[in-house]
Structure formats: structure tokens, C-alpha cells
Amino acid sequence: MSNTAKLTLEGKDYELPTLVGTEKEKAIDIRALRKNSGYITFDPAYVNTGACQSAITFIDGEKGILRYRGIPIEELAEHSTFTEVAYLLIYGHLPNKKELGTLKEGLTRHSMIHEDMKNFYNGYPSTAHPMAILSAMVGSLSAYYPNVTNPGITEEEMHDNYVRLISKVRTIAAASYKKSIGQPIVYPRNDLSYCANFLYMMFAVPSETYKIDEELVKTLTLLLIVHADHEQNCSTSTVRLVGSSKANLFASISAGICALWGHLHGGANQQVIEMLEKIQREKIPVKKIVEQAKDKNSGFRLMGFGHRVYKNFDPRANILRAACDRVFKKLGIQDPLLNIAKELEQAALEDNYFVERKLYPNVDFYSGILYRAMEIPTNMFTVMFAIGRLPGWIAHYRELNADPDFKIGRPRQIYTGEVQRSYVPIDKRR
Ligand code: CMC
């Protein structure tokens, strides 16, 4: 079988090379098409465009498969830690004892933010959305660790910046929460693990002893792992595009955080809970919500439903749905929103509109319910997504910079505006 594609344009034949990935995903290489034929390909929103070759994450949206560096998400969710997953994503293999020990030590050593950065918090109104603070603070790290802008920076120095970022993002997030509720910032503790330290900085108050709840640590670990990477999604593609101009690590990731904020992407987790709360508060029948989501004139979509890639089920949603039942039982708590979510899921899955369009619950549908159980405030949900996604963004930034075919990202367009016309002086304009 030929491994080139044939294209006929205006009576002329063009042969286009093809490529096949390790999981047999196929692509037509159109890089030379414009040069040879004058045509570009047209694919708004990149629905059918492979923007790079990547060895980090594999998704099969039809079969509901998600693997980080070849390892199924279900196995990582059951056996791994967030620190280990971060290493796996960035460096391509599970760390041995020494590698993991060094990473953990680095995360502890880099956990504090520069004292001057604390002044930033005083400039924000108490109502500031924590995603606004997070993106600005992460971008500002470039000012405190300027070696990141040095074109000759070594791999060891970059490693330090990766660790710095993973560690500090958690401190920045917890401090922004403390500021928003008017409490003093809590400093990290060197004896705590990554997730335990985050919960401590979020919820400890100086006058009281804070007891680490291992069940909450486990839940947070699971949440961060399932969010850790998702190949070329909107925020990761943003990190890659910004990084392709040779913008530094912190600047590129700050841009990714902004992309994540939108409610069609990571911002959906906040909106899911707000939707469920509204249903509860206003006692809206779930059938009515489903009807509203189907009505294109309503401007409303069922938040936490649908996915560009998953067309059968989102394995992350399955993991989190199961975790909800387990965690609620262990913590001995109940949340009426969990029942509403299940009822809503059932109603949507039985409706032809959702069946025909292959719309299923995505990762954001159940994550918020778990964050609520951990008493994380709703406006922090997307920040939690960002903390989880950080290793993925870093892995893609690193992979991009190591690519022998490195090029600045620069899509083309089909221009639909005015053709050339002359400037008209103001007194002659209609
Ligand atoms: N509720 C109602 N209708 C929907 C929904 C929804 N949540 N999602 C898609 N549709 C409809 C859409 O109106 C369209 O219908 P039609 O073919 O009649 O015009 C069809 O399904 C295909 O939708 P699309 O917008 O072309 O699909 P997409 O791949 O461009 O968008 C999506 C994917 C996730 C943005 C979309 O499903 C959506 O807006 N979902 C709600 C927001 C959400 O939960 N986002 C989180 C995504 S997962 C976390 C992450 O990785 O970011």
C-alpha cells in the first residue's frame, strides 16, 4: 500500500508524504503544500490538525484511553503520586528512588516565594479571581529567576526552574486564598509531602493545630494526577505557541494559565458547581436543564459535558465519579449536589440530543464535587486544575525546545476583507 497521499488541484497531481505514530495514528504531511501548489489547508479551531509530534500523552477518544508516557491513567491514579507523575511526564520514565528523592528534596527547597512577591497580594482587591493572581504571579517569576530568559541556560538550570515552578505554584495559590479571606499567609512546612503541604497552607491558622487528613491528601493526589496532562488541548497548545517564540518558561506557562481559565476549558469546573448549586437553590427539575442545554437560543450548555476528543467516555470522569462515592463514604459526609449531578448525568445520557452528539461527562463534571468535599472554595477550582496541569505544560515546553524541527508557530489564514482601495480624506467620506 502506498504511503503517500495524492492530491489533485487544478488538474495537477501532488504527492504528499504521510506519517504514522507509535499507536498507528496517521497523518498527511502538508508542510510543502503551499510552497508547491499555492494552497493552504483550512482547519479553524484545529479540529483535524496535528501541530506537532509528541511522545508525552496518548489519547484514543473513541475508546476512552488516556496514557501518560504509555502508562494508563487508571494505573497511575491507583498507584502513583503527583510528584512521581510530574517526573514521568517531564522526563519520560518513572523515577527511581534516587531521582524521586532528589525531586522531592527540590520541591521542599523551592517551596517558598520571594518575600518581595508577597507585596503583590496587597495590590489586588479581595474580590480578585485567584486565576488572575496566579497567572500574574507565575509570569512575575521571570523577574525573580532571570536565568530563565538566558538563551544559553543549561538543562540543570532549567530543571531547577521546573521544580521551582511546580513547588511555588502551590504556595502562590494557597497564599492568594489566604489573602482573599483576610488571613495571614501560612508558610510551607519542610516535613510535608507536596499535597499535604498545599492543604496545610490553605487551611492551617496560626492559633490552631492543623491535623493532616490522609484521606484528603489521597483525594488531592488523585485529582492532580488525572489533570496532569492531556496532549494538545487549548492551554497546552497555548504554552507551545507562546514558547515557540522563545518566550521563557514562566511567561509561556502564565499564558497557558490564562487559556485554561476560559469556561469551555478548565473554567468549566467552577461553572459545573455553580450550575448544580443553581439547580438546588431554585429547585429546577433536571429535565428542564437538559431541555435548556439542547436549545441553541438559550446560550446555555450543560457544563462538564462534551469533549473535543472523547466521543465515548472520559476515563478521568469515570475515575472521579467512583472516587466521589468512596471519599464521601470515608469522610462520612453527604453532598446533595452529588445526587443532582448523578441525576443530571442520567437524564442527559438518556436523551437523544446527547447520545447523537456523543456528549458524555468530562473531567470537570465530578472534580468540583470532590473539591467541595475538601472545602476548597469554588473560585479556586480552576487554580486546582492549573496546579495539576503544570507538569504537563512543562513537559510540552521541554519537548518543544528539544525538537530538532523547532520553528515559531505561525498559522496562515484565508483573508476575507476588502481588496485594495484608496485612502479617503476625512472631508470626502460619507
Ligand atoms: N451542552 C449542550 N450541547 C453541547 C455541549 C454541551 N455541554 N457540548 C457540545 N454540544 C453540542 C454543540 O452545540 C454542537 O451541536 P450541533 O452539532 O447541533 O451544533 C455539538 O454538540 C458539537 O459541539 P462543538 O461545540 O462543535 O464541540 P467542540 O469539540 O468544539 O467543543 C467542548 C467541545 C468541550 C468545548 C464542548 O463540548 C462544551 O462547550 N462543553 C461544555 C464546557 C465544558 O465542559 N468544558 C470542559 C472540557 S473538558 C476539560 C478540559 O480539558 O478543558
Short mmCIF file of C-alpha atoms and ligand atoms in Angstrom, two decimals:
data_model
loop_
_atom_site.label_atom_id
_atom_site.label_comp_id
_atom_site.label_asym_id
_atom_site.label_seq_id
_atom_site.Cartn_x
_atom_site.Cartn_y
_atom_site.Cartn_z
CA MET A 1 0.00 0.00 0.00
CA SER A 2 1.31 3.45 -0.93
CA ASN A 3 2.39 5.58 1.99
CA THR A 4 1.93 8.85 0.19
CA ALA A 5 -1.30 10.77 -0.33
CA LYS A 6 -2.26 12.00 -3.78
CA LEU A 7 -3.98 15.33 -4.21
CA THR A 8 -5.20 16.80 -7.48
CA LEU A 9 -5.56 20.56 -7.60
CA GLU A 10 -6.43 22.46 -10.76
CA GLY A 11 -5.57 19.42 -12.82
CA LYS A 12 -2.14 18.95 -11.30
CA ASP A 13 -1.18 15.98 -9.08
CA TYR A 14 0.74 16.38 -5.84
CA GLU A 15 2.22 13.60 -3.74
CA LEU A 16 2.17 14.25 -0.02
CA PRO A 17 4.18 12.16 2.45
CA THR A 18 2.35 10.50 5.34
CA LEU A 19 3.48 9.65 8.83
CA VAL A 20 2.32 7.11 11.40
CA GLY A 21 2.71 7.35 15.17
CA THR A 22 3.59 4.55 17.57
CA GLU A 23 -0.12 3.97 18.24
CA LYS A 24 -0.80 3.87 14.46
CA GLU A 25 -2.27 7.36 14.29
CA LYS A 26 -1.98 8.55 10.72
CA ALA A 27 -1.27 12.00 9.27
CA ILE A 28 -0.67 13.64 5.91
CA ASP A 29 2.36 15.90 5.96
CA ILE A 30 1.22 19.08 4.21
CA ARG A 31 4.22 21.23 5.11
CA ALA A 32 5.35 21.64 1.50
CA LEU A 33 1.83 22.01 0.05
CA ARG A 34 1.69 25.80 -0.05
CA LYS A 35 5.17 26.12 -1.49
CA ASN A 36 4.40 23.59 -4.22
CA SER A 37 0.75 24.37 -5.02
CA GLY A 38 -0.14 27.77 -3.54
CA TYR A 39 -2.86 26.13 -1.41
CA ILE A 40 -3.04 26.09 2.36
CA THR A 41 -5.26 23.73 4.37
CA PHE A 42 -8.23 25.28 6.18
CA ASP A 43 -8.98 23.93 9.65
CA PRO A 44 -10.37 26.53 12.07
CA ALA A 45 -10.04 25.51 15.74
CA TYR A 46 -7.50 22.87 14.60
CA VAL A 47 -10.17 20.16 14.66
CA ASN A 48 -8.15 17.99 12.29
CA THR A 49 -4.65 19.41 12.52
CA GLY A 50 -1.63 17.74 14.09
CA ALA A 51 0.50 20.62 15.33
CA CYS A 52 3.49 18.56 16.44
CA GLN A 53 4.84 15.09 17.10
CA SER A 54 4.78 14.34 20.81
CA ALA A 55 5.86 11.40 22.97
CA ILE A 56 4.16 12.57 26.17
CA THR A 57 0.48 11.59 26.24
CA PHE A 58 -1.67 9.29 24.15
CA ILE A 59 -5.45 9.65 23.93
CA ASP A 60 -7.86 7.45 21.99
CA GLY A 61 -11.09 9.41 22.21
CA GLU A 62 -13.25 6.64 20.74
CA LYS A 63 -12.04 4.01 23.19
CA GLY A 64 -11.70 6.32 26.20
CA ILE A 65 -7.96 5.68 26.55
CA LEU A 66 -5.58 8.11 28.28
CA ARG A 67 -1.94 7.21 28.90
CA TYR A 68 0.94 9.30 30.23
CA ARG A 69 4.20 8.11 28.64
CA GLY A 70 2.44 4.83 27.82
CA ILE A 71 1.06 4.16 31.31
CA PRO A 72 -2.77 4.03 31.63
CA ILE A 73 -4.29 6.80 33.72
CA GLU A 74 -6.18 4.20 35.76
CA GLU A 75 -2.90 2.62 36.93
CA LEU A 76 -1.32 5.95 37.76
CA ALA A 77 -4.46 7.05 39.61
CA GLU A 78 -4.37 3.90 41.71
CA HIS A 79 -0.68 3.53 42.46
CA SER A 80 1.26 6.73 41.85
CA THR A 81 1.86 10.11 43.48
CA PHE A 82 1.66 13.52 41.88
CA THR A 83 5.40 14.06 42.29
CA GLU A 84 6.15 10.78 40.55
CA VAL A 85 3.70 11.58 37.72
CA ALA A 86 5.31 15.01 37.29
CA TYR A 87 8.71 13.35 36.84
CA LEU A 88 7.25 10.77 34.45
CA LEU A 89 5.66 13.42 32.24
CA ILE A 90 8.67 15.71 32.12
CA TYR A 91 11.45 13.13 31.79
CA GLY A 92 9.68 10.22 30.12
CA HIS A 93 10.21 7.45 32.70
CA LEU A 94 9.11 6.65 36.23
CA PRO A 95 11.79 7.96 38.60
CA ASN A 96 13.99 5.52 40.51
CA LYS A 97 14.42 6.03 44.28
CA LYS A 98 17.31 8.44 43.87
CA GLU A 99 15.60 10.52 41.18
CA LEU A 100 12.38 10.72 43.17
CA GLY A 101 14.27 11.63 46.35
CA THR A 102 16.09 14.44 44.56
CA LEU A 103 12.85 15.78 43.11
CA LYS A 104 11.12 15.71 46.50
CA GLU A 105 14.05 17.50 48.10
CA GLY A 106 13.95 20.13 45.34
CA LEU A 107 10.22 20.65 45.82
CA THR A 108 10.83 21.25 49.52
CA ARG A 109 13.82 23.56 48.94
CA HIS A 110 11.95 25.72 46.43
CA SER A 111 8.61 25.92 48.18
CA MET A 112 8.76 29.49 49.48
CA ILE A 113 8.11 32.53 47.32
CA HIS A 114 10.44 35.54 47.43
CA GLU A 115 9.37 37.75 50.35
CA ASP A 116 9.01 40.73 47.98
CA MET A 117 6.43 38.82 45.97
CA LYS A 118 4.15 38.83 48.99
CA ASN A 119 3.68 42.57 48.39
CA PHE A 120 1.90 41.77 45.13
CA TYR A 121 -1.03 40.38 47.07
CA ASN A 122 -1.62 43.75 48.75
CA GLY A 123 -2.30 45.33 45.36
CA TYR A 124 -5.24 43.08 44.48
CA PRO A 125 -8.81 43.71 45.59
CA SER A 126 -10.04 40.99 47.96
CA THR A 127 -12.58 40.03 45.28
CA ALA A 128 -9.83 39.28 42.70
CA HIS A 129 -10.29 35.96 40.93
CA PRO A 130 -7.42 33.68 42.02
CA MET A 131 -6.70 32.79 38.37
CA ALA A 132 -5.88 36.46 37.69
CA ILE A 133 -3.44 36.41 40.60
CA LEU A 134 -1.97 33.05 39.63
CA SER A 135 -1.21 33.98 36.02
CA ALA A 136 0.35 37.29 37.04
CA MET A 137 2.46 35.74 39.82
CA VAL A 138 3.72 32.92 37.60
CA GLY A 139 4.68 35.40 34.86
CA SER A 140 6.42 37.50 37.53
CA LEU A 141 8.68 34.60 38.49
CA SER A 142 10.69 35.55 35.36
CA ALA A 143 11.72 38.71 37.22
CA TYR A 144 13.00 36.77 40.23
CA TYR A 145 14.73 33.95 38.35
CA PRO A 146 16.07 35.82 35.30
CA ASN A 147 18.33 32.97 34.17
CA VAL A 148 15.17 31.56 32.59
CA THR A 149 15.48 34.19 29.85
CA ASN A 150 19.10 33.28 29.13
CA PRO A 151 19.32 31.55 25.70
CA GLY A 152 22.35 29.55 26.94
CA ILE A 153 20.60 28.20 30.06
CA THR A 154 21.70 24.64 30.90
CA GLU A 155 19.43 21.61 31.30
CA GLU A 156 20.31 21.54 35.05
CA GLU A 157 19.30 25.17 35.46
CA MET A 158 16.08 24.51 33.56
CA HIS A 159 15.40 21.51 35.81
CA ASP A 160 15.69 23.84 38.81
CA ASN A 161 13.19 26.18 37.20
CA TYR A 162 10.74 23.31 36.56
CA VAL A 163 10.97 22.25 40.20
CA ARG A 164 10.74 25.85 41.38
CA LEU A 165 7.57 26.36 39.38
CA ILE A 166 5.84 23.15 40.48
CA SER A 167 6.66 23.90 44.09
CA LYS A 168 5.90 27.62 44.15
CA VAL A 169 2.65 27.44 42.23
CA ARG A 170 1.13 25.65 45.21
CA THR A 171 2.42 28.30 47.64
CA ILE A 172 1.18 31.12 45.38
CA ALA A 173 -2.28 29.51 45.09
CA ALA A 174 -2.66 28.92 48.83
CA ALA A 175 -1.42 32.43 49.66
CA SER A 176 -3.93 34.00 47.26
CA TYR A 177 -6.71 32.14 49.06
CA LYS A 178 -5.49 33.26 52.48
CA LYS A 179 -5.35 36.86 51.27
CA SER A 180 -8.87 36.64 49.85
CA ILE A 181 -10.27 35.63 53.24
CA GLY A 182 -8.13 38.13 55.15
CA GLN A 183 -6.00 35.56 56.97
CA PRO A 184 -2.20 35.67 57.32
CA ILE A 185 -0.25 33.72 54.72
CA VAL A 186 0.91 30.32 56.01
CA TYR A 187 4.47 29.28 55.13
CA PRO A 188 5.15 25.79 53.77
CA ARG A 189 6.46 23.05 56.04
CA ASN A 190 9.52 21.03 55.02
CA ASP A 191 8.26 17.80 56.61
CA LEU A 192 5.12 17.57 54.49
CA SER A 193 4.53 15.93 51.13
CA TYR A 194 3.51 18.02 48.10
CA CYS A 195 -0.25 17.61 48.53
CA ALA A 196 -0.25 17.67 52.34
CA ASN A 197 1.74 20.91 52.26
CA PHE A 198 -0.82 22.52 49.98
CA LEU A 199 -3.70 21.61 52.30
CA TYR A 200 -1.69 22.86 55.28
CA MET A 201 -1.00 26.24 53.62
CA MET A 202 -4.66 26.54 52.61
CA PHE A 203 -6.33 25.60 55.87
CA ALA A 204 -3.94 25.99 58.80
CA VAL A 205 -4.48 29.00 61.05
CA PRO A 206 -1.70 30.20 63.38
CA SER A 207 -3.76 29.83 66.58
CA GLU A 208 -4.77 26.22 65.96
CA THR A 209 -3.06 22.89 65.34
CA TYR A 210 -3.75 21.64 61.84
CA LYS A 211 -4.12 17.90 61.51
CA ILE A 212 -3.36 16.46 58.09
CA ASP A 213 -6.22 14.25 56.92
CA GLU A 214 -4.71 11.43 54.87
CA GLU A 215 -7.99 10.86 53.02
CA LEU A 216 -7.92 14.45 51.78
CA VAL A 217 -4.26 14.09 50.77
CA LYS A 218 -5.16 10.97 48.78
CA THR A 219 -8.09 12.72 47.12
CA LEU A 220 -6.00 15.74 46.16
CA THR A 221 -3.26 13.45 44.81
CA LEU A 222 -5.82 11.68 42.63
CA LEU A 223 -7.28 14.95 41.35
CA LEU A 224 -3.88 16.37 40.45
CA ILE A 225 -2.83 13.14 38.69
CA VAL A 226 -5.92 12.98 36.46
CA HIS A 227 -5.38 16.60 35.42
CA ALA A 228 -1.62 16.34 34.86
CA ASP A 229 -1.61 16.22 31.05
CA HIS A 230 -3.99 15.96 28.13
CA GLU A 231 -1.88 16.34 24.99
CA GLN A 232 -2.62 19.28 22.65
CA ASN A 233 -5.55 20.90 24.48
CA CYS A 234 -6.17 24.67 24.37
CA SER A 235 -3.87 25.67 27.26
CA THR A 236 -1.07 23.27 26.30
CA SER A 237 -1.21 24.46 22.70
CA THR A 238 -1.01 28.00 24.10
CA VAL A 239 2.09 27.12 26.11
CA ARG A 240 3.63 25.61 22.98
CA LEU A 241 2.70 28.54 20.75
CA VAL A 242 3.95 31.17 23.19
CA GLY A 243 7.05 29.07 23.88
CA SER A 244 7.69 28.78 20.15
CA SER A 245 8.58 32.48 20.07
CA LYS A 246 11.31 31.53 22.59
CA ALA A 247 9.35 33.22 25.36
CA ASN A 248 10.65 31.97 28.70
CA LEU A 249 9.16 29.10 30.73
CA PHE A 250 7.32 31.26 33.27
CA ALA A 251 5.89 33.59 30.59
CA SER A 252 4.71 30.65 28.47
CA ILE A 253 3.06 28.90 31.41
CA SER A 254 1.44 32.11 32.58
CA ALA A 255 -0.18 32.30 29.11
CA GLY A 256 -1.32 28.68 29.49
CA ILE A 257 -2.96 29.55 32.82
CA CYS A 258 -4.92 32.33 31.10
CA ALA A 259 -6.05 29.93 28.37
CA LEU A 260 -7.14 27.40 30.99
CA TRP A 261 -9.31 29.99 32.74
CA GLY A 262 -11.99 30.05 29.99
CA HIS A 263 -15.19 28.18 30.84
CA LEU A 264 -15.01 25.98 27.73
CA HIS A 265 -11.72 24.64 29.14
CA GLY A 266 -10.58 24.48 32.79
CA GLY A 267 -13.04 27.16 33.91
CA ALA A 268 -15.82 24.61 33.36
CA ASN A 269 -15.21 23.04 36.79
CA GLN A 270 -16.28 26.24 38.56
CA GLN A 271 -19.31 26.56 36.29
CA VAL A 272 -20.42 22.96 36.89
CA ILE A 273 -20.75 23.60 40.62
CA GLU A 274 -22.43 26.96 40.05
CA MET A 275 -24.89 25.18 37.73
CA LEU A 276 -25.59 22.42 40.29
CA GLU A 277 -26.00 24.98 43.07
CA LYS A 278 -28.49 26.91 40.95
CA ILE A 279 -30.48 23.73 40.28
CA GLN A 280 -30.55 23.04 44.02
CA ARG A 281 -31.30 26.62 45.09
CA GLU A 282 -34.05 27.24 42.56
CA LYS A 283 -35.33 23.65 42.68
CA ILE A 284 -35.09 23.37 38.87
CA PRO A 285 -36.06 19.91 37.54
CA VAL A 286 -33.02 18.32 35.79
CA LYS A 287 -35.18 17.64 32.72
CA LYS A 288 -35.65 21.40 32.33
CA ILE A 289 -31.87 21.96 32.47
CA VAL A 290 -31.38 19.28 29.82
CA GLU A 291 -34.01 20.97 27.61
CA GLN A 292 -32.31 24.32 28.09
CA ALA A 293 -28.91 22.85 27.12
CA LYS A 294 -30.47 21.49 23.91
CA ASP A 295 -31.99 24.84 22.98
CA LYS A 296 -29.39 26.66 20.86
CA ASN A 297 -31.12 30.01 21.55
CA SER A 298 -30.70 29.69 25.32
CA GLY A 299 -26.96 30.35 25.16
CA PHE A 300 -26.62 27.63 27.81
CA ARG A 301 -24.59 24.43 27.60
CA LEU A 302 -24.52 21.61 30.08
CA MET A 303 -21.26 22.39 31.82
CA GLY A 304 -18.93 19.44 32.34
CA PHE A 305 -20.42 17.67 29.33
CA GLY A 306 -18.86 17.05 25.93
CA HIS A 307 -15.28 16.90 24.74
CA ARG A 308 -13.44 17.60 21.52
CA VAL A 309 -11.59 14.26 21.68
CA TYR A 310 -13.59 11.85 23.88
CA LYS A 311 -16.59 10.51 22.00
CA ASN A 312 -17.49 7.57 24.20
CA PHE A 313 -16.43 8.33 27.75
CA ASP A 314 -13.80 10.42 29.50
CA PRO A 315 -11.76 7.97 31.61
CA ARG A 316 -10.94 10.79 34.04
CA ALA A 317 -14.66 11.37 34.70
CA ASN A 318 -15.10 7.64 35.43
CA ILE A 319 -12.21 7.70 37.92
CA LEU A 320 -13.57 10.78 39.67
CA ARG A 321 -17.18 9.55 39.77
CA ALA A 322 -16.01 6.40 41.54
CA ALA A 323 -13.81 8.49 43.86
CA CYS A 324 -16.78 10.64 44.90
CA ASP A 325 -18.65 7.66 46.34
CA ARG A 326 -15.52 6.30 48.05
CA VAL A 327 -14.38 9.63 49.51
CA PHE A 328 -17.83 10.66 50.72
CA LYS A 329 -18.22 7.32 52.50
CA LYS A 330 -14.78 7.53 54.11
CA LEU A 331 -15.20 11.14 55.20
CA GLY A 332 -18.73 10.38 56.36
CA ILE A 333 -20.19 13.35 54.52
CA GLN A 334 -23.05 13.88 52.12
CA ASP A 335 -23.48 16.47 49.42
CA PRO A 336 -26.86 16.90 47.74
CA LEU A 337 -25.01 18.24 44.68
CA LEU A 338 -23.58 14.74 44.07
CA ASN A 339 -27.12 13.36 43.78
CA ILE A 340 -28.15 16.20 41.47
CA ALA A 341 -25.04 15.57 39.32
CA LYS A 342 -25.86 11.86 39.02
CA GLU A 343 -29.48 12.62 38.19
CA LEU A 344 -28.42 15.15 35.57
CA GLU A 345 -25.90 12.73 34.05
CA GLN A 346 -28.55 10.03 33.82
CA ALA A 347 -31.10 12.38 32.21
CA ALA A 348 -28.57 13.62 29.64
CA LEU A 349 -27.29 10.14 28.80
CA GLU A 350 -30.85 9.00 28.09
CA ASP A 351 -31.54 11.96 25.81
CA ASN A 352 -31.15 11.58 22.04
CA TYR A 353 -29.53 15.01 21.64
CA PHE A 354 -26.62 13.97 23.86
CA VAL A 355 -26.49 10.41 22.51
CA GLU A 356 -26.36 11.52 18.85
CA ARG A 357 -23.63 14.09 19.53
CA LYS A 358 -21.69 11.69 21.74
CA LEU A 359 -21.70 14.07 24.68
CA TYR A 360 -20.57 12.50 27.97
CA PRO A 361 -19.48 13.86 31.34
CA ASN A 362 -15.91 15.15 31.18
CA VAL A 363 -13.30 15.53 33.94
CA ASP A 364 -14.90 18.75 35.17
CA PHE A 365 -18.28 17.19 35.89
CA TYR A 366 -17.21 15.44 39.11
CA SER A 367 -13.97 17.21 40.08
CA GLY A 368 -15.78 20.16 41.67
CA ILE A 369 -17.79 17.88 43.94
CA LEU A 370 -14.55 16.44 45.28
CA TYR A 371 -13.01 19.90 45.71
CA ARG A 372 -16.12 20.93 47.65
CA ALA A 373 -15.71 17.91 49.91
CA MET A 374 -12.19 19.19 50.61
CA GLU A 375 -13.65 22.65 51.40
CA ILE A 376 -11.79 24.26 48.55
CA PRO A 377 -13.78 27.36 47.54
CA THR A 378 -15.47 27.32 44.12
CA ASN A 379 -13.41 30.16 42.63
CA MET A 380 -10.24 28.15 43.38
CA PHE A 381 -11.32 25.13 41.29
CA THR A 382 -9.62 26.27 38.09
CA VAL A 383 -6.50 27.08 40.10
CA MET A 384 -6.52 23.45 41.26
CA PHE A 385 -6.73 22.37 37.61
CA ALA A 386 -3.72 24.60 36.85
CA ILE A 387 -1.65 23.09 39.68
CA GLY A 388 -2.44 19.64 38.31
CA ARG A 389 -1.77 20.55 34.66
CA LEU A 390 1.59 22.19 35.41
CA PRO A 391 3.81 19.10 34.87
CA GLY A 392 2.11 18.56 31.50
CA TRP A 393 2.73 22.13 30.40
CA ILE A 394 6.36 21.87 31.50
CA ALA A 395 6.81 18.55 29.67
CA HIS A 396 5.45 20.09 26.45
CA TYR A 397 7.60 23.21 26.84
CA ARG A 398 10.66 21.00 27.29
CA GLU A 399 9.75 18.73 24.38
CA LEU A 400 9.14 21.73 22.13
CA ASN A 401 12.55 23.20 22.94
CA ALA A 402 14.30 19.89 22.26
CA ASP A 403 12.58 19.47 18.87
CA PRO A 404 15.13 19.37 16.03
CA ASP A 405 12.41 20.88 13.78
CA PHE A 406 11.82 23.79 16.19
CA LYS A 407 10.05 26.66 14.45
CA ILE A 408 7.99 29.60 15.64
CA GLY A 409 4.27 28.71 15.46
CA ARG A 410 2.50 30.80 12.86
CA PRO A 411 -0.80 29.68 11.29
CA ARG A 412 -1.98 31.02 7.92
CA GLN A 413 -5.42 32.42 7.14
CA ILE A 414 -7.88 32.92 4.32
CA TYR A 415 -8.33 36.67 4.06
CA THR A 416 -11.99 37.73 3.60
CA GLY A 417 -11.69 41.52 3.97
CA GLU A 418 -11.69 44.35 1.46
CA VAL A 419 -9.44 44.14 -1.58
CA GLN A 420 -7.05 47.07 -2.12
CA ARG A 421 -8.74 50.50 -2.02
CA SER A 422 -7.50 54.08 -1.62
CA TYR A 423 -7.32 56.23 1.47
CA VAL A 424 -10.16 58.81 1.54
CA PRO A 425 -9.54 62.20 3.25
CA ILE A 426 -11.99 62.83 6.13
CA ASP A 427 -13.95 65.65 4.39
CA LYS A 428 -14.66 63.35 1.44
CA ARG A 429 -16.00 60.45 3.49
CA ARG A 430 -19.69 59.64 3.59
N1 CMC B 1 -24.23 21.06 26.16
C1 CMC B 1 -25.07 21.11 25.09
N2 CMC B 1 -24.67 20.94 23.82
C2 CMC B 1 -23.36 20.68 23.60
C3 CMC B 1 -22.44 20.61 24.66
C4 CMC B 1 -22.90 20.81 25.97
N3 CMC B 1 -22.05 20.76 27.01
N4 CMC B 1 -21.21 20.37 24.15
C5 CMC B 1 -21.36 20.27 22.82
N5 CMC B 1 -22.66 20.46 22.49
C6 CMC B 1 -23.25 20.37 21.14
C7 CMC B 1 -22.96 21.60 20.30
O1 CMC B 1 -23.96 22.59 20.46
C8 CMC B 1 -22.90 21.01 18.92
O2 CMC B 1 -24.23 20.79 18.48
P1 CMC B 1 -24.59 20.93 16.91
O3 CMC B 1 -23.79 19.87 16.20
O4 CMC B 1 -26.06 20.72 16.85
O5 CMC B 1 -24.20 22.33 16.52
C9 CMC B 1 -22.27 19.64 19.13
O6 CMC B 1 -22.61 19.27 20.48
C10 CMC B 1 -20.74 19.62 18.98
O7 CMC B 1 -20.21 20.63 19.82
P2 CMC B 1 -18.94 21.51 19.48
O8 CMC B 1 -19.03 22.80 20.23
O9 CMC B 1 -18.78 21.58 17.99
O10 CMC B 1 -17.80 20.58 20.06
P3 CMC B 1 -16.33 21.03 20.38
O11 CMC B 1 -15.50 19.83 20.24
O12 CMC B 1 -15.97 22.24 19.60
O13 CMC B 1 -16.42 21.51 21.92
C11 CMC B 1 -16.44 21.50 24.28
C12 CMC B 1 -16.03 20.75 22.99
C13 CMC B 1 -15.82 20.80 25.47
C14 CMC B 1 -15.94 22.95 24.23
C15 CMC B 1 -18.00 21.47 24.37
O14 CMC B 1 -18.46 20.14 24.46
C16 CMC B 1 -18.53 22.29 25.53
O15 CMC B 1 -18.73 23.52 25.39
N6 CMC B 1 -18.73 21.67 26.75
C17 CMC B 1 -19.11 22.41 27.93
C18 CMC B 1 -17.88 23.04 28.56
C19 CMC B 1 -17.01 22.02 29.25
O16 CMC B 1 -17.48 21.17 29.98
N7 CMC B 1 -15.69 22.16 29.05
C20 CMC B 1 -14.70 21.29 29.68
C21 CMC B 1 -13.99 20.41 28.68
S1 CMC B 1 -13.08 19.06 29.46
C22 CMC B 1 -11.88 19.82 30.40
C23 CMC B 1 -10.78 20.36 29.57
O17 CMC B 1 -9.88 19.60 29.20
O18 CMC B 1 -10.79 21.57 29.30
#
